[in-house]
PDB file of C-alpha atoms in Angstrom:
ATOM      1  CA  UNK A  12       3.290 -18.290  19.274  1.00 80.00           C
ATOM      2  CA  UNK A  13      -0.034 -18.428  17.923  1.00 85.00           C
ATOM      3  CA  UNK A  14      -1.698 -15.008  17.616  1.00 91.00           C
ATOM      4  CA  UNK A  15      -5.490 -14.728  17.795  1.00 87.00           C
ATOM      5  CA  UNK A  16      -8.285 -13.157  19.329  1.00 92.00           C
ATOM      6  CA  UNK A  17      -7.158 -12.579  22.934  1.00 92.00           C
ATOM      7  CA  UNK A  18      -2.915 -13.113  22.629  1.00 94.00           C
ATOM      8  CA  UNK A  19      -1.143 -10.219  23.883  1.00 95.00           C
ATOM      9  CA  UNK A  20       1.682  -9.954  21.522  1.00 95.00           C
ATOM     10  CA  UNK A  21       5.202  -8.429  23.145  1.00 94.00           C
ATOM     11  CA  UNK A  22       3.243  -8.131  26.422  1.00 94.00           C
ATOM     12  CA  UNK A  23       1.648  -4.879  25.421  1.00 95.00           C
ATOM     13  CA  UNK A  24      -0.549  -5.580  22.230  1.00 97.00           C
ATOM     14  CA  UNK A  25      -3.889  -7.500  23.253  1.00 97.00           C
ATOM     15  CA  UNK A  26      -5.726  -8.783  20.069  1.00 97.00           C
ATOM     16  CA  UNK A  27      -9.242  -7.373  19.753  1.00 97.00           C
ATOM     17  CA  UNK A  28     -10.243  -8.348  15.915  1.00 96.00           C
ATOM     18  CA  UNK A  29      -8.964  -9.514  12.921  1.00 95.00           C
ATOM     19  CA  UNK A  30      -8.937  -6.890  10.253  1.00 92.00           C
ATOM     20  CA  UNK A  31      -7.455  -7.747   6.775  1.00 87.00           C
ATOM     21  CA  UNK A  32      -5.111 -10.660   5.922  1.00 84.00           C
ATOM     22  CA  UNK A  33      -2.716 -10.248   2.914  1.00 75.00           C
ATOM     23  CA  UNK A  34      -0.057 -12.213   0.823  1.00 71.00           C
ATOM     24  CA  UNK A  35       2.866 -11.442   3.625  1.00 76.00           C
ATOM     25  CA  UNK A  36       0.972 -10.536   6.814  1.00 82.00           C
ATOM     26  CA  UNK A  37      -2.104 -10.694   9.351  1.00 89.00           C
ATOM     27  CA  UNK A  38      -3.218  -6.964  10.447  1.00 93.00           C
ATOM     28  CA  UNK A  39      -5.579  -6.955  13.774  1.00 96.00           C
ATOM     29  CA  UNK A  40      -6.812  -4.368  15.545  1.00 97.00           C
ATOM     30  CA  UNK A  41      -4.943  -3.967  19.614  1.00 98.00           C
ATOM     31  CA  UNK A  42      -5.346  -2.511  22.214  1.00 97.00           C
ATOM     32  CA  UNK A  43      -2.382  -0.916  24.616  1.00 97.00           C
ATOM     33  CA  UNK A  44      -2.636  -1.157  28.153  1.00 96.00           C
ATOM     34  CA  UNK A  45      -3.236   2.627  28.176  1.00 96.00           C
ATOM     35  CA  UNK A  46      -6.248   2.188  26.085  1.00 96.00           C
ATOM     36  CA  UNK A  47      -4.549   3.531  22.503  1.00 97.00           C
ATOM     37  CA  UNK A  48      -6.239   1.032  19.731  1.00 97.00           C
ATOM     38  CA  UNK A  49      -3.586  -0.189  16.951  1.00 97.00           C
ATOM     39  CA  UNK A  50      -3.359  -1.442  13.786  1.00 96.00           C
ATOM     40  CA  UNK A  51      -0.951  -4.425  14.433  1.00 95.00           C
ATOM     41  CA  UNK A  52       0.540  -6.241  11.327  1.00 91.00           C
ATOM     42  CA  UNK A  53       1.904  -9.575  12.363  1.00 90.00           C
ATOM     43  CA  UNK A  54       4.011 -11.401   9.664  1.00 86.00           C
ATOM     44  CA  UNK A  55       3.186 -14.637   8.372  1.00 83.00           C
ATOM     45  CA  UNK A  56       5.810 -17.371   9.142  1.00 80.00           C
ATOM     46  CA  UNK A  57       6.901 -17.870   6.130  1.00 76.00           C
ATOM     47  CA  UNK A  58       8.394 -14.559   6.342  1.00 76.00           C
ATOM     48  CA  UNK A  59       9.211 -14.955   9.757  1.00 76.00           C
ATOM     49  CA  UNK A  60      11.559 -18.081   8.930  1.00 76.00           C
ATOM     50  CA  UNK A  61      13.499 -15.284   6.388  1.00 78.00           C
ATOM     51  CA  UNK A  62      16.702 -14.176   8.551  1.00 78.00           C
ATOM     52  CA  UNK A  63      17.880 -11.535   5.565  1.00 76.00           C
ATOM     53  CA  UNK A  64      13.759 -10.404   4.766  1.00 75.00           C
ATOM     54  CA  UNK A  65      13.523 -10.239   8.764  1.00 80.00           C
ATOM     55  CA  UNK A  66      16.476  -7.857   8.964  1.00 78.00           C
ATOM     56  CA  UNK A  67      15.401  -5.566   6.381  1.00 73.00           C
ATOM     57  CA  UNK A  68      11.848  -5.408   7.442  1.00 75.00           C
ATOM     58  CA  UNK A  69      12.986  -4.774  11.168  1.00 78.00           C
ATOM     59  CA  UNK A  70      15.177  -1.751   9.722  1.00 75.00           C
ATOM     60  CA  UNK A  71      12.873  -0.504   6.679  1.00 71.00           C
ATOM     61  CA  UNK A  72      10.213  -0.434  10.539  1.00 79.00           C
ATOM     62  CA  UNK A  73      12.131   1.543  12.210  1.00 79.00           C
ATOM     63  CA  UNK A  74      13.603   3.935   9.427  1.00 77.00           C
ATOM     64  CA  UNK A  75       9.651   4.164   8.530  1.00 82.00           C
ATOM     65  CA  UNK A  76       8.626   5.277  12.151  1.00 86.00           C
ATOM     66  CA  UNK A  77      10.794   8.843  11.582  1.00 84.00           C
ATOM     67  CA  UNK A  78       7.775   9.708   8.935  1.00 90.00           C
ATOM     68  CA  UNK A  79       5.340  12.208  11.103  1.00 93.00           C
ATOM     69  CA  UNK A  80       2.552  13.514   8.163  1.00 96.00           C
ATOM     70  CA  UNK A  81      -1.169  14.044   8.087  1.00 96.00           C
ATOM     71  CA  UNK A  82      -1.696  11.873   5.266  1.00 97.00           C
ATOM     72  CA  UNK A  83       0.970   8.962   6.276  1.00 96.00           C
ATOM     73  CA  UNK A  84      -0.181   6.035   8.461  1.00 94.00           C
ATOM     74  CA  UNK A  85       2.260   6.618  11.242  1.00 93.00           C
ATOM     75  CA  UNK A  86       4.018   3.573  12.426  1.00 91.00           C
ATOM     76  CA  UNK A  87       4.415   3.012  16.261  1.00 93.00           C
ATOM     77  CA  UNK A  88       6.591   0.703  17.080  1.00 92.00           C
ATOM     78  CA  UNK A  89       7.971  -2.765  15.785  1.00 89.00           C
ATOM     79  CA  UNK A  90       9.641  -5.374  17.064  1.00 88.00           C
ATOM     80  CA  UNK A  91       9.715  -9.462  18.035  1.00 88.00           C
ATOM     81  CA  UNK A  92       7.372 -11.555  20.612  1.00 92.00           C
ATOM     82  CA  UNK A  93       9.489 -14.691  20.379  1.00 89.00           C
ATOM     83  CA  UNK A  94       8.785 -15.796  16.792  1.00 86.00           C
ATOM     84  CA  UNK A  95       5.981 -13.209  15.794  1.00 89.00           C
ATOM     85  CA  UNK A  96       7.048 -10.078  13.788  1.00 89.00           C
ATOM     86  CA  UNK A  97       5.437  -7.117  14.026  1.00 92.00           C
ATOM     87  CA  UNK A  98       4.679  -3.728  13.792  1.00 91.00           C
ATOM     88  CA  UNK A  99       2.329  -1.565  15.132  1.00 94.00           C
ATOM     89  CA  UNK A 100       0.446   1.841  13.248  1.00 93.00           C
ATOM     90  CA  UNK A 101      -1.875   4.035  13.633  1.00 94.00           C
ATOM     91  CA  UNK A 102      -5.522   2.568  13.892  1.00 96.00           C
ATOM     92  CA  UNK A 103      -7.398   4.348  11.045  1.00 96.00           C
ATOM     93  CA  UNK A 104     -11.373   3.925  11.554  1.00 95.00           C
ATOM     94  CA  UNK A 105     -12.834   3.425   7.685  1.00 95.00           C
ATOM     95  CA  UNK A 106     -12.061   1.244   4.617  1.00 95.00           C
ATOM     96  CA  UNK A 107      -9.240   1.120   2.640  1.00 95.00           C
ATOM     97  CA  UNK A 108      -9.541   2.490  -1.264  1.00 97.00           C
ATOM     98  CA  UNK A 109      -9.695  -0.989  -3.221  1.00 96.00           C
ATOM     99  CA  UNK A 110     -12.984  -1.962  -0.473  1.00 95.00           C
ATOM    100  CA  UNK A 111     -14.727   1.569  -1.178  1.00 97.00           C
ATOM    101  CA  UNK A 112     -14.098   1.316  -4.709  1.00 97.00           C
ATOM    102  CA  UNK A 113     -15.668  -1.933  -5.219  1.00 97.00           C
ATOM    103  CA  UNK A 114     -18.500  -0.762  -2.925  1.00 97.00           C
ATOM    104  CA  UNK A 115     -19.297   1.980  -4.977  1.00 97.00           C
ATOM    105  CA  UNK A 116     -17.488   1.681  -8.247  1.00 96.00           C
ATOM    106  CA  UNK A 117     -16.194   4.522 -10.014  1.00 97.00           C
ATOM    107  CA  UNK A 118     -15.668   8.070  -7.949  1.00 98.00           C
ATOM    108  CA  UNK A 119     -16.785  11.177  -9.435  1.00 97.00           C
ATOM    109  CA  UNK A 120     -14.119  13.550 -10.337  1.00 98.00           C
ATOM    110  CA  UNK A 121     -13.769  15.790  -7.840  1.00 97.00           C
ATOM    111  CA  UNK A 122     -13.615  12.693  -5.123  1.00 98.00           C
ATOM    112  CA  UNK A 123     -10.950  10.922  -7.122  1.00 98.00           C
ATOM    113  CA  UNK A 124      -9.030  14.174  -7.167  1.00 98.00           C
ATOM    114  CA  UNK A 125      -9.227  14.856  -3.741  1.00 98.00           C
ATOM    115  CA  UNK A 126      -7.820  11.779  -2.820  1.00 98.00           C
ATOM    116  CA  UNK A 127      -5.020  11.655  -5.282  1.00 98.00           C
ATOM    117  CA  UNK A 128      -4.187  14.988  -3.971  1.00 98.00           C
ATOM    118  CA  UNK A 129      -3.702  13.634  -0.498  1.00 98.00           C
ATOM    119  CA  UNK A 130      -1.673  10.575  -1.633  1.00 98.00           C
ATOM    120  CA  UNK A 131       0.667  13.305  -3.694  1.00 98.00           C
ATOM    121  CA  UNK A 132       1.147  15.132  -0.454  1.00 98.00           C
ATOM    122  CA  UNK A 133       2.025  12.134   1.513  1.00 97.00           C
ATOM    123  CA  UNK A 134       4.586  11.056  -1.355  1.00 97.00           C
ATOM    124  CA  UNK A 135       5.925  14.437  -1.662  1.00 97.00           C
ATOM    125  CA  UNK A 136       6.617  14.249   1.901  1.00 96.00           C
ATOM    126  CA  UNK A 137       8.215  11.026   1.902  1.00 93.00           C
ATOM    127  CA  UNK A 138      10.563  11.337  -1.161  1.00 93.00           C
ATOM    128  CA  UNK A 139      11.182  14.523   0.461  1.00 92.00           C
ATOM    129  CA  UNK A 140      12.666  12.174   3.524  1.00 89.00           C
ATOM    130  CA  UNK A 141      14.436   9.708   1.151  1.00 87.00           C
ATOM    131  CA  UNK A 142      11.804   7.548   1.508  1.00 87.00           C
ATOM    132  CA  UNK A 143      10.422   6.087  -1.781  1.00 90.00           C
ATOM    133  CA  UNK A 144       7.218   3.806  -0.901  1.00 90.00           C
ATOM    134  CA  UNK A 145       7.201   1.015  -3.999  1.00 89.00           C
ATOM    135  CA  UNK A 146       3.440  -0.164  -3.385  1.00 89.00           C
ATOM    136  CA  UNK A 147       1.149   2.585  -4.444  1.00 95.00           C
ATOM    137  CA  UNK A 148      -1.820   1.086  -4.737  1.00 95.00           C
ATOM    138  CA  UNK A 149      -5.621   1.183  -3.565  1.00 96.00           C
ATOM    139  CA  UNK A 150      -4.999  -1.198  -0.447  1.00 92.00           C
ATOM    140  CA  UNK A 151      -2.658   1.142   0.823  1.00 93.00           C
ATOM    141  CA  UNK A 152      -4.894   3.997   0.261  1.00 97.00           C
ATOM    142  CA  UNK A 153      -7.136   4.418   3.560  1.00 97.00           C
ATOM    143  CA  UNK A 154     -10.134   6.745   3.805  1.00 98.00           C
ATOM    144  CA  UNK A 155     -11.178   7.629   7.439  1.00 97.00           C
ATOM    145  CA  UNK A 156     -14.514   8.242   7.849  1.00 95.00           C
ATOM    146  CA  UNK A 157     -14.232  11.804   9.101  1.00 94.00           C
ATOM    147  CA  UNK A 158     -13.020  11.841   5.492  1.00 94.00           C
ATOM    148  CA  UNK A 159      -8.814  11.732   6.006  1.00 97.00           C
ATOM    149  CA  UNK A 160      -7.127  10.329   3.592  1.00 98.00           C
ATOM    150  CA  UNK A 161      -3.934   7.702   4.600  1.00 97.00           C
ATOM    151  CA  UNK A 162      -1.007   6.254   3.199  1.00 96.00           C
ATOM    152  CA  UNK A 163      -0.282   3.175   4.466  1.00 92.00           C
ATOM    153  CA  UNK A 164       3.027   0.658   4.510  1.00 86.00           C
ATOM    154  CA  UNK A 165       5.803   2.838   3.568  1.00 82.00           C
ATOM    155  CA  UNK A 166       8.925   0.239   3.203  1.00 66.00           C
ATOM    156  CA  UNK A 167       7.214  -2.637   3.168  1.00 66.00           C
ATOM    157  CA  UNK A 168       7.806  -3.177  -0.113  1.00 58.00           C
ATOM    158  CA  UNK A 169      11.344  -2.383   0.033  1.00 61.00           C
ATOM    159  CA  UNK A 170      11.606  -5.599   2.623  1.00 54.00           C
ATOM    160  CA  UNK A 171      10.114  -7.670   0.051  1.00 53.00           C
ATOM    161  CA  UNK A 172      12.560  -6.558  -2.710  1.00 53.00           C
ATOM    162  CA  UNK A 173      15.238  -8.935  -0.489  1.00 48.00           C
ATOM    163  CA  UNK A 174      13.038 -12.255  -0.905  1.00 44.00           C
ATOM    164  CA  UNK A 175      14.013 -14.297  -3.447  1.00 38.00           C
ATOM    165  CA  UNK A 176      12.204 -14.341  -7.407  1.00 36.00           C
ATOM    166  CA  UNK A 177      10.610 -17.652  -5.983  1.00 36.00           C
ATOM    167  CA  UNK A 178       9.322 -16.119  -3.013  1.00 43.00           C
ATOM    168  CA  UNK A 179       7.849 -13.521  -4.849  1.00 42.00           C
ATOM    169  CA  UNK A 180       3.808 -13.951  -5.213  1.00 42.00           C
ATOM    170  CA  UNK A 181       2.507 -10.914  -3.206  1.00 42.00           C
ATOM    171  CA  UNK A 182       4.781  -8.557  -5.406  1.00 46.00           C
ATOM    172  CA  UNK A 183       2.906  -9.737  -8.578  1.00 43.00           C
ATOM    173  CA  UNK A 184      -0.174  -9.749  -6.722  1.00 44.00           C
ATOM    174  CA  UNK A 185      -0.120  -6.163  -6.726  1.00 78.00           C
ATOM    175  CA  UNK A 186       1.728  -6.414 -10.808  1.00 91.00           C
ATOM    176  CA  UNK A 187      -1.232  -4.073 -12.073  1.00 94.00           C
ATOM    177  CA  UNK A 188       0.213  -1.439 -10.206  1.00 95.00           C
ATOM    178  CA  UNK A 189       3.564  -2.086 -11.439  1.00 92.00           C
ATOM    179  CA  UNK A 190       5.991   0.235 -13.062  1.00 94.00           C
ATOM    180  CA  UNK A 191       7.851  -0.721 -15.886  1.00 95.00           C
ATOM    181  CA  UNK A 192      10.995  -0.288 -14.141  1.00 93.00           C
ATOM    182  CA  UNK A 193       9.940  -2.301 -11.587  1.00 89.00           C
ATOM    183  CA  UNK A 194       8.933  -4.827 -14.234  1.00 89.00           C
ATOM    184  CA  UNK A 195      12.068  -4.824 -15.447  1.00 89.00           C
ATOM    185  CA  UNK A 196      13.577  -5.322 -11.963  1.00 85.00           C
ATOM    186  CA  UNK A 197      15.644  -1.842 -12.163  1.00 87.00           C
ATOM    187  CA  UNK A 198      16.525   0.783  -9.719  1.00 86.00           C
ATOM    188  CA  UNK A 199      13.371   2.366  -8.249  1.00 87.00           C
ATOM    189  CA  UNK A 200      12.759   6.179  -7.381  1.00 90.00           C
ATOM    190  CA  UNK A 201       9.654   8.576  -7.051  1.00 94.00           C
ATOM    191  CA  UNK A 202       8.593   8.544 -10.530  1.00 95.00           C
ATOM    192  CA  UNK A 203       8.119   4.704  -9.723  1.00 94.00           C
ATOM    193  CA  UNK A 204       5.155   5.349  -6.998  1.00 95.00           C
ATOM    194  CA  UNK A 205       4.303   8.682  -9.188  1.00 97.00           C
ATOM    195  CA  UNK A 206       3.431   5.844 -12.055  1.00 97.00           C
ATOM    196  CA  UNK A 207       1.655   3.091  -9.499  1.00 97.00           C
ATOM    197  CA  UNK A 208      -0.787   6.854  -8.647  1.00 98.00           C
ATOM    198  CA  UNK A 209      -1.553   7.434 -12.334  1.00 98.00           C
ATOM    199  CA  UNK A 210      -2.800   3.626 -11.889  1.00 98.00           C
ATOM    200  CA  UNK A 211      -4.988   4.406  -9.303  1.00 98.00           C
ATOM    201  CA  UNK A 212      -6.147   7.275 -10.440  1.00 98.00           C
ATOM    202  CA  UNK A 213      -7.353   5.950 -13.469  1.00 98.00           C
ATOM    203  CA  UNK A 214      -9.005   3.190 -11.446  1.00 98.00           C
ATOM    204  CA  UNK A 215     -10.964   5.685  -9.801  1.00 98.00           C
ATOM    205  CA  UNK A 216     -12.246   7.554 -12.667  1.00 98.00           C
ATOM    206  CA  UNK A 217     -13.492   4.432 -14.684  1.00 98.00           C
ATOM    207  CA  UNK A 218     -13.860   1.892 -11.897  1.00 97.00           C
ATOM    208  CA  UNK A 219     -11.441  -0.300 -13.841  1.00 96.00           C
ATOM    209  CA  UNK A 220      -7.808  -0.909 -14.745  1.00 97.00           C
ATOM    210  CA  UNK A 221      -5.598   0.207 -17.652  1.00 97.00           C
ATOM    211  CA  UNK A 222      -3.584  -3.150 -18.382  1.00 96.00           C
ATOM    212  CA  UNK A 223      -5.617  -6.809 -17.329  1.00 94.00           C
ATOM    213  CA  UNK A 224      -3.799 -10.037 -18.460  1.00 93.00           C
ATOM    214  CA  UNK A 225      -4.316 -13.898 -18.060  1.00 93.00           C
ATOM    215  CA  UNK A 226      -0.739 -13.766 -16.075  1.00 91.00           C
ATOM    216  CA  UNK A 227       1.017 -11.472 -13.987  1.00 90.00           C
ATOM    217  CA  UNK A 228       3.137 -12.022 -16.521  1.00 91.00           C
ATOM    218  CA  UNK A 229       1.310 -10.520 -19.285  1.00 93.00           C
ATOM    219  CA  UNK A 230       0.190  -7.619 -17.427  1.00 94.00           C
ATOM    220  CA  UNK A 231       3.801  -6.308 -16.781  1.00 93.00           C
ATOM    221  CA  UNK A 232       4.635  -6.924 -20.332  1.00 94.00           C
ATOM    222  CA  UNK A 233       1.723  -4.709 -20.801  1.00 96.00           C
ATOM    223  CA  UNK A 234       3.572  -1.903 -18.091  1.00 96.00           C
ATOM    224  CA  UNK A 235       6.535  -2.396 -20.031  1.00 95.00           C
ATOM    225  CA  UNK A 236       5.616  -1.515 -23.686  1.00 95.00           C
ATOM    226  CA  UNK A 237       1.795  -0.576 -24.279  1.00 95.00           C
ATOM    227  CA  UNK A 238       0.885   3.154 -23.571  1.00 94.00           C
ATOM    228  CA  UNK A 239      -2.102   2.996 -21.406  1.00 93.00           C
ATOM    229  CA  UNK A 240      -5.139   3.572 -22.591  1.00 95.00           C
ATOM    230  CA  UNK A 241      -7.515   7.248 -22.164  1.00 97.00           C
ATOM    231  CA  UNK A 242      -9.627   7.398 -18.998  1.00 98.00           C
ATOM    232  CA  UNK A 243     -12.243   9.620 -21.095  1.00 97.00           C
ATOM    233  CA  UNK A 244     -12.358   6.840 -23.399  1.00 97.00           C
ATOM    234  CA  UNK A 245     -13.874   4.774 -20.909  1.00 96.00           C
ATOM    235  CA  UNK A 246     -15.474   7.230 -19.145  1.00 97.00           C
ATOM    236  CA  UNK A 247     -16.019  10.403 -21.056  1.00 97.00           C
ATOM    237  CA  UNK A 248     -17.215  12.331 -17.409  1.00 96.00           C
ATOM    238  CA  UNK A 249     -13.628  12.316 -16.748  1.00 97.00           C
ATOM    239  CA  UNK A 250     -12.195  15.930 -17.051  1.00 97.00           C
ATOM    240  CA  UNK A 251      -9.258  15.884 -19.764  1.00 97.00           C
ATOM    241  CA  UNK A 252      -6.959  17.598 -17.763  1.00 97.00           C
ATOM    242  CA  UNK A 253      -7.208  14.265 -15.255  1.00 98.00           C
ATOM    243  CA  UNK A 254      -6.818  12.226 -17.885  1.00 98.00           C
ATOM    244  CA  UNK A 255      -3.944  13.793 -19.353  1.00 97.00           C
ATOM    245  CA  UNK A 256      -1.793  13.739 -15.460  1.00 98.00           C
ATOM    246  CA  UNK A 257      -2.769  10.065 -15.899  1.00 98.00           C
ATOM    247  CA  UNK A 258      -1.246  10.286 -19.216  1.00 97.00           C
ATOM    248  CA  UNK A 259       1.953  12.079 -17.785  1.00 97.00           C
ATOM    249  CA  UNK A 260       2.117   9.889 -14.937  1.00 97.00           C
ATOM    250  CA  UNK A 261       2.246   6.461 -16.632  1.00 97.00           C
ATOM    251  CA  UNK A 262       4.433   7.721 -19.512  1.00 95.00           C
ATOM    252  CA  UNK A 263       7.532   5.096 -19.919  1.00 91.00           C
TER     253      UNK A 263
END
């Protein structure tokens, strides 16, 4: 099945709008029959044609849908139309972190701070749940425009650890957010997406980010032995205390 503008996916999901497309998915904004608007992520099919990546996604889904927090893009349902995979969240009305950032380039202090705060909440409630989310990073990172902040994809990324090395390219899409276990391909935990924050944070506060490379390559070699470098360095606005939990937070 071809999903577009007007396809009612699982016979409840009517397409209104395409919203983002990434590496390993489609996201479009639905409507239920009731009315509810939805954030619907609808895999792409090369993922789709992945029987072990489809099995783990289906049950990372549904493990994911337990998570109930003010700061955590709730997921609300999943499931399979035929051959489309999807799952459907929470509609957030705004921008996601990466967009706003480019938009407006680097956040003053206090803004960057709030934010992170939020995102710290919403980790420290999933760890809490055994939940460890593996893809920190500013395009998960949704700002409503009453001001919310929103965590989004929770196990997603834990779905794409089952895909093959060759099938990799939207992991290192995302390498600069990498940490160095991950780089190494170790066991992940909370000080992993505790690291991938630091990142952000640091993107916030300067409006750029710590490690750049001419491969993914080279940037994760970068994760994996160079300290990162101070945010008051590049922007000396930035409170030292900040940069120092940046410092803490991307320590090996």
């Amino acid at each position: 099945m071809t999903v577009d503008v007007g396809t009612r996916v699982a016979g409840r999901y009517e397409v209104l709008a395409l919203l983002a497309e990434g590496g390993m998915s489609r996201v479009y904004r639905a409507r239920t029959p009731e009315g509810q608007v939805v954030a619907l992520k609808v895999l792409r099919d090369a993922y789709a044609a992945d029987r072990e990546f489809i099995e783990r996604f289906i049950r990372e889904a549904r493990a994911v849908q337990a998570l109930d927090h003010p700061h955590v893009v709730r997921v609300l349902d999943s499931g399979r139309d035929g051959d489309v995979y999807f799952i459907a969240m929470e509609y957030v009305d705004g921008e996601d972190l990466k967009r706003h950032l480019q938009r407006v380039g680097p956040l003053e202090p206090a803004d960057a701070e709030r934010i992170a705060l939020a995102v710290c909440a919403a980790l420290d409630y999933a760890h809490g749940q055994g939940i460890v989310h593996r893809d920190v990073k500013p395009q998960n990172i949704l700002l409503a425009r009453d001001g919310t902040v929103k965590v989004a994809d929770f196990g997603i990324a834990r779905a794409l650890a089952a895909i093959t090395i060759t099938q990799t390219g939207t992991v290192l899409g995302t390498v600069h957010y990498l940490s160095p276990e991950q780089a190494r391909g170790a066991p992940v935990g909370r000080a992993s997406d505790l690291y991938a924050l630091g990142v952000v944070l640091f993107e916030m506060l300067t409006g750029r980010l710590p490690f750049e490379g001419d491969s993914p390559i080279a940037v994760a070699l970068k994760h994996l032995h160079e300290p990162p470098p101070s945010a008051r360095a590049v922007n000396p606005r930035v409170p030292r205390r900040l940069d120092g939990i940046i410092r803490k937070a991307m320590a090996k």
